[in-house]
Amino acid sequence: MPPVFPETVLHTDRLLLRPFTPEDADDTRIACSDELTQQWLPLPSPYTVEHATSWCTEVSHRLRTSGDGIHFAVTDAGSGQLLGTVGLKKTDWPARVSEVGYWSAPWARGRGVTAEATRALGEWLLGEQGFQRLQLFAATGNTASQRVAEKAGFQREGVLRNAGYVHAGRVDLFVFSLVPADLAEN
């Protein structure tokens, strides 16, 4: 059995990060069908209700139980509305390194939600879980994702040439990282 993250719920002042449920499928479908989301993430296109239901009820949960990572529905702490997702993937347990990924629903953009959720996940991973590095990759053309990384306290390290894939083809990726020392500085 590979190591796995515990089923977890994280809180910030404004947000609740929790496992996906079947009730998230409609908002997930709408968010993942959004033109901007589709531009930067190689999600199925069209993104159907079947894709969303599978993600919310099976895939996101299986990624945790397989040891790959853990994925959270980012929701408004007051209303419960789905605002996006943040999650860990490609977790290297012996090295104590993981990669963070996210998307923001169109109705949540520009409010700092994704940066806040990403920071909360990073603090949990590097603190409570004892990891040593959290990596984040953003296409060089995806300035919104780069702003999220910087606002969440990640440090830009360099460019990985031709390392990403989106619907339009290959893209260069900025690599960012968050390490325990970064948390002590803030």
Short mmCIF file of N, CA and C in Angstrom, two decimals:
data_model
loop_
_atom_site.label_atom_id
_atom_site.label_comp_id
_atom_site.label_asym_id
_atom_site.label_seq_id
_atom_site.Cartn_x
_atom_site.Cartn_y
_atom_site.Cartn_z
N MET A 1 0.84 -1.19 0.00
CA MET A 1 0.00 0.00 0.00
C MET A 1 0.88 1.25 0.00
N PRO A 2 0.69 2.16 -0.95
CA PRO A 2 1.48 3.40 -0.94
C PRO A 2 1.01 4.32 0.19
N PRO A 3 1.88 5.23 0.62
CA PRO A 3 1.43 6.22 1.61
C PRO A 3 0.32 7.08 0.99
N VAL A 4 -0.57 7.56 1.83
CA VAL A 4 -1.64 8.44 1.35
C VAL A 4 -1.82 9.59 2.34
N PHE A 5 -2.32 10.70 1.83
CA PHE A 5 -2.68 11.80 2.70
C PHE A 5 -3.97 11.46 3.43
N PRO A 6 -4.12 11.89 4.67
CA PRO A 6 -5.37 11.65 5.38
C PRO A 6 -6.50 12.47 4.76
N GLU A 7 -7.72 11.94 4.83
CA GLU A 7 -8.85 12.76 4.40
C GLU A 7 -8.86 13.99 5.29
N THR A 8 -8.89 15.14 4.65
CA THR A 8 -8.64 16.39 5.36
C THR A 8 -9.61 17.47 4.91
N VAL A 9 -9.94 18.36 5.81
CA VAL A 9 -10.66 19.59 5.51
C VAL A 9 -9.79 20.72 6.04
N LEU A 10 -9.57 21.73 5.20
CA LEU A 10 -8.76 22.89 5.59
C LEU A 10 -9.65 24.13 5.61
N HIS A 11 -9.31 25.07 6.49
CA HIS A 11 -10.09 26.30 6.64
C HIS A 11 -9.18 27.51 6.53
N THR A 12 -9.71 28.57 5.93
CA THR A 12 -9.12 29.91 6.04
C THR A 12 -10.25 30.81 6.53
N ASP A 13 -9.97 32.09 6.67
CA ASP A 13 -11.04 33.00 7.11
C ASP A 13 -12.23 32.97 6.17
N ARG A 14 -11.96 32.86 4.86
CA ARG A 14 -13.04 32.94 3.86
C ARG A 14 -13.42 31.62 3.22
N LEU A 15 -12.53 30.62 3.34
CA LEU A 15 -12.68 29.42 2.52
C LEU A 15 -12.76 28.14 3.35
N LEU A 16 -13.42 27.16 2.76
CA LEU A 16 -13.43 25.79 3.26
C LEU A 16 -12.93 24.92 2.11
N LEU A 17 -11.87 24.18 2.35
CA LEU A 17 -11.31 23.24 1.37
C LEU A 17 -11.68 21.85 1.84
N ARG A 18 -12.46 21.15 1.02
CA ARG A 18 -13.02 19.86 1.42
C ARG A 18 -13.01 18.91 0.23
N PRO A 19 -13.24 17.61 0.48
CA PRO A 19 -13.36 16.68 -0.66
C PRO A 19 -14.54 17.06 -1.55
N PHE A 20 -14.41 16.72 -2.83
CA PHE A 20 -15.52 16.92 -3.76
C PHE A 20 -16.68 16.00 -3.43
N THR A 21 -17.90 16.46 -3.74
CA THR A 21 -19.12 15.67 -3.56
C THR A 21 -19.91 15.69 -4.87
N PRO A 22 -20.89 14.81 -5.01
CA PRO A 22 -21.72 14.83 -6.22
C PRO A 22 -22.40 16.18 -6.45
N GLU A 23 -22.67 16.93 -5.39
CA GLU A 23 -23.32 18.23 -5.51
C GLU A 23 -22.45 19.27 -6.21
N ASP A 24 -21.15 19.00 -6.34
CA ASP A 24 -20.23 19.93 -7.00
C ASP A 24 -20.18 19.74 -8.51
N ALA A 25 -20.86 18.73 -9.03
CA ALA A 25 -20.71 18.37 -10.45
C ALA A 25 -21.16 19.48 -11.39
N ASP A 26 -22.28 20.11 -11.14
CA ASP A 26 -22.77 21.15 -12.07
C ASP A 26 -21.80 22.33 -12.15
N ASP A 27 -21.37 22.84 -11.00
CA ASP A 27 -20.43 23.97 -11.00
C ASP A 27 -19.08 23.55 -11.58
N THR A 28 -18.66 22.32 -11.34
CA THR A 28 -17.41 21.83 -11.92
C THR A 28 -17.50 21.79 -13.43
N ARG A 29 -18.62 21.32 -13.96
CA ARG A 29 -18.79 21.27 -15.42
C ARG A 29 -18.73 22.67 -16.02
N ILE A 30 -19.42 23.61 -15.40
CA ILE A 30 -19.43 24.98 -15.91
C ILE A 30 -18.02 25.57 -15.86
N ALA A 31 -17.34 25.41 -14.73
CA ALA A 31 -16.00 25.99 -14.57
C ALA A 31 -14.99 25.36 -15.53
N CYS A 32 -15.07 24.05 -15.71
CA CYS A 32 -14.11 23.36 -16.57
C CYS A 32 -14.44 23.51 -18.05
N SER A 33 -15.61 24.00 -18.36
CA SER A 33 -15.99 24.31 -19.75
C SER A 33 -15.62 25.73 -20.13
N ASP A 34 -15.26 26.54 -19.15
CA ASP A 34 -14.92 27.93 -19.37
C ASP A 34 -13.75 28.05 -20.35
N GLU A 35 -13.82 29.03 -21.21
CA GLU A 35 -12.81 29.23 -22.25
C GLU A 35 -11.40 29.43 -21.67
N LEU A 36 -11.28 30.22 -20.62
CA LEU A 36 -9.96 30.47 -20.03
C LEU A 36 -9.41 29.21 -19.35
N THR A 37 -10.26 28.48 -18.66
CA THR A 37 -9.83 27.22 -18.03
C THR A 37 -9.36 26.26 -19.11
N GLN A 38 -10.12 26.13 -20.18
CA GLN A 38 -9.78 25.23 -21.28
C GLN A 38 -8.48 25.66 -21.98
N GLN A 39 -8.21 26.97 -22.01
CA GLN A 39 -7.01 27.46 -22.68
C GLN A 39 -5.73 26.93 -22.01
N TRP A 40 -5.74 26.84 -20.67
CA TRP A 40 -4.51 26.53 -19.95
C TRP A 40 -4.44 25.14 -19.35
N LEU A 41 -5.55 24.41 -19.34
CA LEU A 41 -5.53 23.06 -18.79
C LEU A 41 -5.98 22.06 -19.86
N PRO A 42 -5.28 20.94 -19.98
CA PRO A 42 -5.65 19.96 -21.01
C PRO A 42 -6.82 19.07 -20.56
N LEU A 43 -7.92 19.71 -20.19
CA LEU A 43 -9.13 19.00 -19.79
C LEU A 43 -9.87 18.51 -21.02
N PRO A 44 -10.74 17.50 -20.86
CA PRO A 44 -11.55 17.09 -22.01
C PRO A 44 -12.34 18.27 -22.57
N SER A 45 -12.51 18.28 -23.87
CA SER A 45 -13.28 19.33 -24.53
C SER A 45 -14.16 18.69 -25.60
N PRO A 46 -15.46 18.80 -25.49
CA PRO A 46 -16.19 19.53 -24.44
C PRO A 46 -16.12 18.80 -23.10
N TYR A 47 -16.22 19.58 -22.03
CA TYR A 47 -16.21 19.03 -20.68
C TYR A 47 -17.66 18.78 -20.30
N THR A 48 -18.03 17.51 -20.24
CA THR A 48 -19.43 17.12 -20.09
C THR A 48 -19.83 16.92 -18.62
N VAL A 49 -21.10 16.76 -18.40
CA VAL A 49 -21.60 16.45 -17.06
C VAL A 49 -21.03 15.11 -16.60
N GLU A 50 -20.80 14.19 -17.53
CA GLU A 50 -20.21 12.90 -17.16
C GLU A 50 -18.78 13.08 -16.66
N HIS A 51 -18.00 13.95 -17.33
CA HIS A 51 -16.64 14.23 -16.86
C HIS A 51 -16.69 14.81 -15.45
N ALA A 52 -17.55 15.78 -15.25
CA ALA A 52 -17.64 16.46 -13.96
C ALA A 52 -18.09 15.49 -12.86
N THR A 53 -19.08 14.68 -13.15
CA THR A 53 -19.57 13.72 -12.16
C THR A 53 -18.49 12.72 -11.80
N SER A 54 -17.76 12.24 -12.80
CA SER A 54 -16.68 11.29 -12.55
C SER A 54 -15.59 11.92 -11.68
N TRP A 55 -15.21 13.17 -11.98
CA TRP A 55 -14.20 13.86 -11.17
C TRP A 55 -14.67 14.00 -9.72
N CYS A 56 -15.90 14.45 -9.54
CA CYS A 56 -16.41 14.77 -8.20
C CYS A 56 -16.68 13.53 -7.35
N THR A 57 -17.01 12.42 -7.99
CA THR A 57 -17.40 11.23 -7.22
C THR A 57 -16.36 10.13 -7.20
N GLU A 58 -15.45 10.11 -8.18
CA GLU A 58 -14.50 9.00 -8.26
C GLU A 58 -13.05 9.47 -8.39
N VAL A 59 -12.74 10.18 -9.47
CA VAL A 59 -11.34 10.47 -9.83
C VAL A 59 -10.62 11.24 -8.74
N SER A 60 -11.20 12.34 -8.26
CA SER A 60 -10.50 13.15 -7.24
C SER A 60 -10.24 12.34 -5.98
N HIS A 61 -11.12 11.44 -5.63
CA HIS A 61 -10.97 10.61 -4.44
C HIS A 61 -9.93 9.51 -4.68
N ARG A 62 -9.94 8.92 -5.86
CA ARG A 62 -8.99 7.86 -6.21
C ARG A 62 -7.55 8.40 -6.24
N LEU A 63 -7.37 9.65 -6.63
CA LEU A 63 -6.03 10.23 -6.64
C LEU A 63 -5.46 10.28 -5.22
N ARG A 64 -6.31 10.47 -4.22
CA ARG A 64 -5.83 10.44 -2.83
C ARG A 64 -5.53 9.01 -2.41
N THR A 65 -6.45 8.09 -2.64
CA THR A 65 -6.26 6.72 -2.16
C THR A 65 -5.15 5.99 -2.91
N SER A 66 -4.76 6.47 -4.08
CA SER A 66 -3.65 5.86 -4.82
C SER A 66 -2.29 6.34 -4.33
N GLY A 67 -2.28 7.41 -3.52
CA GLY A 67 -1.03 7.99 -3.04
C GLY A 67 -0.51 9.11 -3.92
N ASP A 68 -1.20 9.40 -5.03
CA ASP A 68 -0.74 10.45 -5.95
C ASP A 68 -0.78 11.83 -5.32
N GLY A 69 -1.79 12.12 -4.51
CA GLY A 69 -1.93 13.45 -3.93
C GLY A 69 -3.22 13.57 -3.15
N ILE A 70 -3.81 14.76 -3.17
CA ILE A 70 -5.10 15.01 -2.54
C ILE A 70 -5.70 16.24 -3.23
N HIS A 71 -6.99 16.21 -3.46
CA HIS A 71 -7.65 17.30 -4.20
C HIS A 71 -8.83 17.82 -3.40
N PHE A 72 -8.92 19.15 -3.36
CA PHE A 72 -9.94 19.81 -2.57
C PHE A 72 -10.87 20.63 -3.45
N ALA A 73 -12.14 20.61 -3.11
CA ALA A 73 -13.09 21.59 -3.64
C ALA A 73 -12.88 22.84 -2.79
N VAL A 74 -12.59 23.96 -3.43
CA VAL A 74 -12.43 25.23 -2.72
C VAL A 74 -13.81 25.88 -2.70
N THR A 75 -14.34 26.09 -1.52
CA THR A 75 -15.69 26.62 -1.39
C THR A 75 -15.72 27.85 -0.49
N ASP A 76 -16.74 28.67 -0.69
CA ASP A 76 -16.98 29.82 0.17
C ASP A 76 -17.40 29.30 1.55
N ALA A 77 -16.71 29.72 2.61
CA ALA A 77 -16.98 29.22 3.95
C ALA A 77 -18.40 29.54 4.41
N GLY A 78 -18.97 30.63 3.93
CA GLY A 78 -20.32 31.00 4.34
C GLY A 78 -21.41 30.33 3.54
N SER A 79 -21.33 30.44 2.22
CA SER A 79 -22.40 29.95 1.36
C SER A 79 -22.21 28.51 0.90
N GLY A 80 -20.98 28.02 0.92
CA GLY A 80 -20.71 26.68 0.42
C GLY A 80 -20.52 26.61 -1.09
N GLN A 81 -20.63 27.73 -1.79
CA GLN A 81 -20.51 27.73 -3.25
C GLN A 81 -19.12 27.28 -3.67
N LEU A 82 -19.05 26.42 -4.69
CA LEU A 82 -17.78 25.99 -5.26
C LEU A 82 -17.12 27.16 -5.96
N LEU A 83 -15.85 27.42 -5.61
CA LEU A 83 -15.10 28.53 -6.20
C LEU A 83 -13.94 28.05 -7.06
N GLY A 84 -13.57 26.78 -6.91
CA GLY A 84 -12.46 26.24 -7.68
C GLY A 84 -11.95 24.97 -7.05
N THR A 85 -10.72 24.62 -7.40
CA THR A 85 -10.08 23.46 -6.82
C THR A 85 -8.61 23.76 -6.61
N VAL A 86 -8.03 23.09 -5.65
CA VAL A 86 -6.58 23.08 -5.44
C VAL A 86 -6.23 21.68 -4.99
N GLY A 87 -5.12 21.18 -5.49
CA GLY A 87 -4.76 19.83 -5.11
C GLY A 87 -3.31 19.51 -5.35
N LEU A 88 -2.89 18.42 -4.74
CA LEU A 88 -1.54 17.91 -4.89
C LEU A 88 -1.55 16.74 -5.85
N LYS A 89 -0.47 16.62 -6.62
CA LYS A 89 -0.33 15.51 -7.56
C LYS A 89 1.14 15.18 -7.72
N LYS A 90 1.40 14.02 -8.29
CA LYS A 90 2.77 13.57 -8.55
C LYS A 90 3.62 13.63 -7.28
N THR A 91 3.04 13.18 -6.18
CA THR A 91 3.71 13.23 -4.89
C THR A 91 4.84 12.20 -4.86
N ASP A 92 6.02 12.68 -4.48
CA ASP A 92 7.19 11.84 -4.29
C ASP A 92 7.37 11.68 -2.79
N TRP A 93 6.86 10.59 -2.24
CA TRP A 93 6.84 10.39 -0.80
C TRP A 93 8.25 10.28 -0.21
N PRO A 94 9.17 9.50 -0.79
CA PRO A 94 10.51 9.44 -0.19
C PRO A 94 11.22 10.79 -0.17
N ALA A 95 11.06 11.59 -1.23
CA ALA A 95 11.72 12.90 -1.30
C ALA A 95 10.93 13.98 -0.56
N ARG A 96 9.67 13.69 -0.19
CA ARG A 96 8.80 14.65 0.50
C ARG A 96 8.57 15.90 -0.36
N VAL A 97 8.23 15.65 -1.65
CA VAL A 97 7.99 16.70 -2.64
C VAL A 97 6.65 16.41 -3.31
N SER A 98 5.88 17.45 -3.57
CA SER A 98 4.64 17.29 -4.32
C SER A 98 4.46 18.50 -5.24
N GLU A 99 3.50 18.38 -6.14
CA GLU A 99 3.17 19.45 -7.09
C GLU A 99 1.75 19.90 -6.84
N VAL A 100 1.53 21.21 -6.87
CA VAL A 100 0.19 21.76 -6.68
C VAL A 100 -0.39 22.18 -8.02
N GLY A 101 -1.68 21.96 -8.17
CA GLY A 101 -2.42 22.42 -9.34
C GLY A 101 -3.73 23.01 -8.89
N TYR A 102 -4.30 23.88 -9.74
CA TYR A 102 -5.56 24.53 -9.37
C TYR A 102 -6.28 25.06 -10.60
N TRP A 103 -7.55 25.32 -10.43
CA TRP A 103 -8.31 26.16 -11.36
C TRP A 103 -9.30 26.96 -10.53
N SER A 104 -9.68 28.07 -11.09
CA SER A 104 -10.62 28.97 -10.43
C SER A 104 -11.87 29.08 -11.29
N ALA A 105 -13.04 28.97 -10.66
CA ALA A 105 -14.29 29.16 -11.38
C ALA A 105 -14.37 30.60 -11.86
N PRO A 106 -14.97 30.84 -13.02
CA PRO A 106 -15.04 32.21 -13.55
C PRO A 106 -15.64 33.21 -12.55
N TRP A 107 -16.61 32.77 -11.75
CA TRP A 107 -17.28 33.67 -10.81
C TRP A 107 -16.43 33.95 -9.56
N ALA A 108 -15.27 33.29 -9.44
CA ALA A 108 -14.41 33.51 -8.27
C ALA A 108 -13.11 34.24 -8.61
N ARG A 109 -12.88 34.49 -9.88
CA ARG A 109 -11.61 35.10 -10.29
C ARG A 109 -11.47 36.54 -9.82
N GLY A 110 -10.22 36.93 -9.57
CA GLY A 110 -9.92 38.30 -9.20
C GLY A 110 -10.18 38.64 -7.75
N ARG A 111 -10.45 37.63 -6.93
CA ARG A 111 -10.76 37.86 -5.51
C ARG A 111 -9.69 37.30 -4.58
N GLY A 112 -8.61 36.73 -5.12
CA GLY A 112 -7.55 36.17 -4.29
C GLY A 112 -7.86 34.81 -3.72
N VAL A 113 -8.94 34.20 -4.16
CA VAL A 113 -9.39 32.92 -3.62
C VAL A 113 -8.36 31.82 -3.89
N THR A 114 -7.88 31.72 -5.10
CA THR A 114 -6.98 30.61 -5.45
C THR A 114 -5.64 30.76 -4.75
N ALA A 115 -5.13 31.98 -4.64
CA ALA A 115 -3.87 32.19 -3.91
C ALA A 115 -4.05 31.82 -2.43
N GLU A 116 -5.18 32.20 -1.86
CA GLU A 116 -5.44 31.89 -0.45
C GLU A 116 -5.53 30.38 -0.23
N ALA A 117 -6.22 29.69 -1.12
CA ALA A 117 -6.36 28.23 -1.01
C ALA A 117 -5.01 27.54 -1.23
N THR A 118 -4.24 28.04 -2.19
CA THR A 118 -2.93 27.44 -2.48
C THR A 118 -1.99 27.63 -1.31
N ARG A 119 -2.02 28.79 -0.70
CA ARG A 119 -1.18 29.04 0.48
C ARG A 119 -1.58 28.14 1.64
N ALA A 120 -2.88 27.98 1.87
CA ALA A 120 -3.35 27.11 2.95
C ALA A 120 -2.89 25.67 2.73
N LEU A 121 -2.98 25.21 1.50
CA LEU A 121 -2.54 23.85 1.19
C LEU A 121 -1.03 23.73 1.39
N GLY A 122 -0.27 24.73 0.96
CA GLY A 122 1.18 24.70 1.15
C GLY A 122 1.57 24.68 2.61
N GLU A 123 0.90 25.48 3.43
CA GLU A 123 1.20 25.50 4.86
C GLU A 123 0.90 24.14 5.50
N TRP A 124 -0.19 23.52 5.10
CA TRP A 124 -0.55 22.20 5.62
C TRP A 124 0.48 21.15 5.20
N LEU A 125 0.86 21.17 3.92
CA LEU A 125 1.80 20.18 3.40
C LEU A 125 3.18 20.31 4.04
N LEU A 126 3.69 21.55 4.08
CA LEU A 126 5.05 21.77 4.58
C LEU A 126 5.10 21.78 6.11
N GLY A 127 3.97 22.03 6.73
CA GLY A 127 3.91 22.05 8.19
C GLY A 127 3.49 20.70 8.73
N GLU A 128 2.20 20.50 8.80
CA GLU A 128 1.63 19.29 9.42
C GLU A 128 2.09 18.00 8.76
N GLN A 129 2.26 18.01 7.45
CA GLN A 129 2.63 16.78 6.74
C GLN A 129 4.14 16.58 6.62
N GLY A 130 4.93 17.58 7.00
CA GLY A 130 6.38 17.43 7.03
C GLY A 130 7.06 17.33 5.68
N PHE A 131 6.44 17.87 4.63
CA PHE A 131 7.08 17.85 3.31
C PHE A 131 8.13 18.95 3.22
N GLN A 132 9.03 18.82 2.25
CA GLN A 132 10.17 19.72 2.13
C GLN A 132 10.09 20.65 0.92
N ARG A 133 9.19 20.36 -0.02
CA ARG A 133 9.11 21.19 -1.23
C ARG A 133 7.74 21.00 -1.87
N LEU A 134 7.15 22.12 -2.27
CA LEU A 134 5.92 22.12 -3.05
C LEU A 134 6.22 22.84 -4.35
N GLN A 135 6.03 22.16 -5.46
CA GLN A 135 6.31 22.73 -6.79
C GLN A 135 5.03 23.18 -7.45
N LEU A 136 5.16 24.18 -8.30
CA LEU A 136 4.04 24.72 -9.05
C LEU A 136 4.56 25.06 -10.44
N PHE A 137 3.83 24.64 -11.47
CA PHE A 137 4.21 24.92 -12.85
C PHE A 137 3.11 25.77 -13.49
N ALA A 138 3.51 26.84 -14.17
CA ALA A 138 2.56 27.73 -14.84
C ALA A 138 3.10 28.06 -16.22
N ALA A 139 2.25 27.94 -17.22
CA ALA A 139 2.66 28.30 -18.58
C ALA A 139 3.16 29.74 -18.59
N THR A 140 4.20 29.99 -19.37
CA THR A 140 4.78 31.34 -19.41
C THR A 140 3.77 32.38 -19.89
N GLY A 141 2.77 31.95 -20.64
CA GLY A 141 1.73 32.88 -21.09
C GLY A 141 0.58 33.04 -20.13
N ASN A 142 0.52 32.22 -19.09
CA ASN A 142 -0.59 32.25 -18.15
C ASN A 142 -0.26 33.17 -16.98
N THR A 143 -0.41 34.46 -17.20
CA THR A 143 -0.04 35.44 -16.18
C THR A 143 -0.91 35.35 -14.93
N ALA A 144 -2.17 34.95 -15.07
CA ALA A 144 -3.04 34.83 -13.90
C ALA A 144 -2.53 33.74 -12.97
N SER A 145 -2.11 32.61 -13.52
CA SER A 145 -1.59 31.52 -12.69
C SER A 145 -0.27 31.92 -12.03
N GLN A 146 0.54 32.68 -12.74
CA GLN A 146 1.80 33.17 -12.16
C GLN A 146 1.53 34.11 -10.98
N ARG A 147 0.51 34.97 -11.12
CA ARG A 147 0.15 35.88 -10.02
C ARG A 147 -0.32 35.09 -8.79
N VAL A 148 -1.09 34.02 -9.03
CA VAL A 148 -1.53 33.17 -7.92
C VAL A 148 -0.31 32.63 -7.18
N ALA A 149 0.65 32.10 -7.94
CA ALA A 149 1.85 31.52 -7.32
C ALA A 149 2.57 32.56 -6.47
N GLU A 150 2.78 33.74 -7.02
CA GLU A 150 3.51 34.78 -6.30
C GLU A 150 2.74 35.26 -5.07
N LYS A 151 1.43 35.45 -5.20
CA LYS A 151 0.63 35.89 -4.05
C LYS A 151 0.58 34.83 -2.94
N ALA A 152 0.72 33.56 -3.34
CA ALA A 152 0.72 32.48 -2.35
C ALA A 152 2.09 32.30 -1.70
N GLY A 153 3.08 33.10 -2.13
CA GLY A 153 4.39 33.07 -1.50
C GLY A 153 5.42 32.18 -2.17
N PHE A 154 5.11 31.66 -3.35
CA PHE A 154 6.04 30.81 -4.08
C PHE A 154 7.16 31.65 -4.70
N GLN A 155 8.31 31.04 -4.85
CA GLN A 155 9.46 31.67 -5.48
C GLN A 155 9.62 31.15 -6.90
N ARG A 156 9.79 32.05 -7.85
CA ARG A 156 10.02 31.66 -9.25
C ARG A 156 11.46 31.18 -9.38
N GLU A 157 11.64 30.00 -9.99
CA GLU A 157 12.98 29.42 -10.10
C GLU A 157 13.55 29.45 -11.51
N GLY A 158 12.71 29.33 -12.51
CA GLY A 158 13.23 29.29 -13.87
C GLY A 158 12.18 28.83 -14.85
N VAL A 159 12.63 28.54 -16.07
CA VAL A 159 11.75 28.12 -17.15
C VAL A 159 12.11 26.70 -17.60
N LEU A 160 11.09 25.89 -17.72
CA LEU A 160 11.24 24.55 -18.30
C LEU A 160 10.74 24.64 -19.74
N ARG A 161 11.66 24.54 -20.67
CA ARG A 161 11.29 24.72 -22.07
C ARG A 161 10.50 23.53 -22.60
N ASN A 162 9.39 23.85 -23.30
CA ASN A 162 8.58 22.85 -23.99
C ASN A 162 8.07 21.76 -23.05
N ALA A 163 7.89 22.09 -21.78
CA ALA A 163 7.57 21.08 -20.76
C ALA A 163 6.08 20.88 -20.52
N GLY A 164 5.23 21.77 -21.03
CA GLY A 164 3.81 21.66 -20.77
C GLY A 164 3.03 21.38 -22.03
N TYR A 165 1.81 20.89 -21.82
CA TYR A 165 0.93 20.60 -22.94
C TYR A 165 -0.44 21.20 -22.65
N VAL A 166 -0.96 21.98 -23.59
CA VAL A 166 -2.31 22.52 -23.54
C VAL A 166 -2.97 22.19 -24.87
N HIS A 167 -4.25 22.52 -25.03
CA HIS A 167 -4.96 22.19 -26.26
C HIS A 167 -4.28 22.75 -27.51
N ALA A 168 -3.64 23.91 -27.37
CA ALA A 168 -2.98 24.55 -28.52
C ALA A 168 -1.62 23.93 -28.84
N GLY A 169 -1.11 23.07 -27.96
CA GLY A 169 0.17 22.41 -28.21
C GLY A 169 1.13 22.57 -27.04
N ARG A 170 2.42 22.49 -27.32
CA ARG A 170 3.46 22.55 -26.29
C ARG A 170 3.68 24.00 -25.83
N VAL A 171 3.98 24.16 -24.53
CA VAL A 171 4.27 25.48 -23.96
C VAL A 171 5.45 25.36 -23.00
N ASP A 172 6.14 26.47 -22.83
CA ASP A 172 7.17 26.57 -21.80
C ASP A 172 6.48 26.80 -20.46
N LEU A 173 7.09 26.32 -19.39
CA LEU A 173 6.52 26.47 -18.06
C LEU A 173 7.49 27.17 -17.13
N PHE A 174 6.98 28.12 -16.36
CA PHE A 174 7.73 28.64 -15.22
C PHE A 174 7.61 27.60 -14.11
N VAL A 175 8.69 27.38 -13.39
CA VAL A 175 8.64 26.53 -12.21
C VAL A 175 8.78 27.44 -10.98
N PHE A 176 7.89 27.21 -10.03
CA PHE A 176 7.87 27.93 -8.76
C PHE A 176 8.01 26.89 -7.64
N SER A 177 8.45 27.34 -6.48
CA SER A 177 8.50 26.43 -5.34
C SER A 177 8.17 27.16 -4.05
N LEU A 178 7.71 26.37 -3.10
CA LEU A 178 7.48 26.82 -1.73
C LEU A 178 8.17 25.80 -0.85
N VAL A 179 9.04 26.26 0.05
CA VAL A 179 9.77 25.37 0.95
C VAL A 179 9.54 25.86 2.38
N PRO A 180 9.84 25.01 3.38
CA PRO A 180 9.57 25.42 4.75
C PRO A 180 10.17 26.78 5.13
N ALA A 181 11.34 27.12 4.64
CA ALA A 181 11.95 28.40 4.98
C ALA A 181 11.11 29.58 4.49
N ASP A 182 10.37 29.40 3.40
CA ASP A 182 9.50 30.46 2.89
C ASP A 182 8.38 30.76 3.88
N LEU A 183 7.90 29.75 4.57
CA LEU A 183 6.83 29.96 5.54
C LEU A 183 7.33 30.74 6.75
N ALA A 184 8.57 30.50 7.12
CA ALA A 184 9.15 31.19 8.28
C ALA A 184 9.37 32.67 7.98
N GLU A 185 9.56 33.02 6.69
CA GLU A 185 9.82 34.41 6.31
C GLU A 185 8.56 35.26 6.32
N ASN A 186 7.39 34.63 6.20
CA ASN A 186 6.14 35.41 6.09
C ASN A 186 5.40 35.49 7.39
#
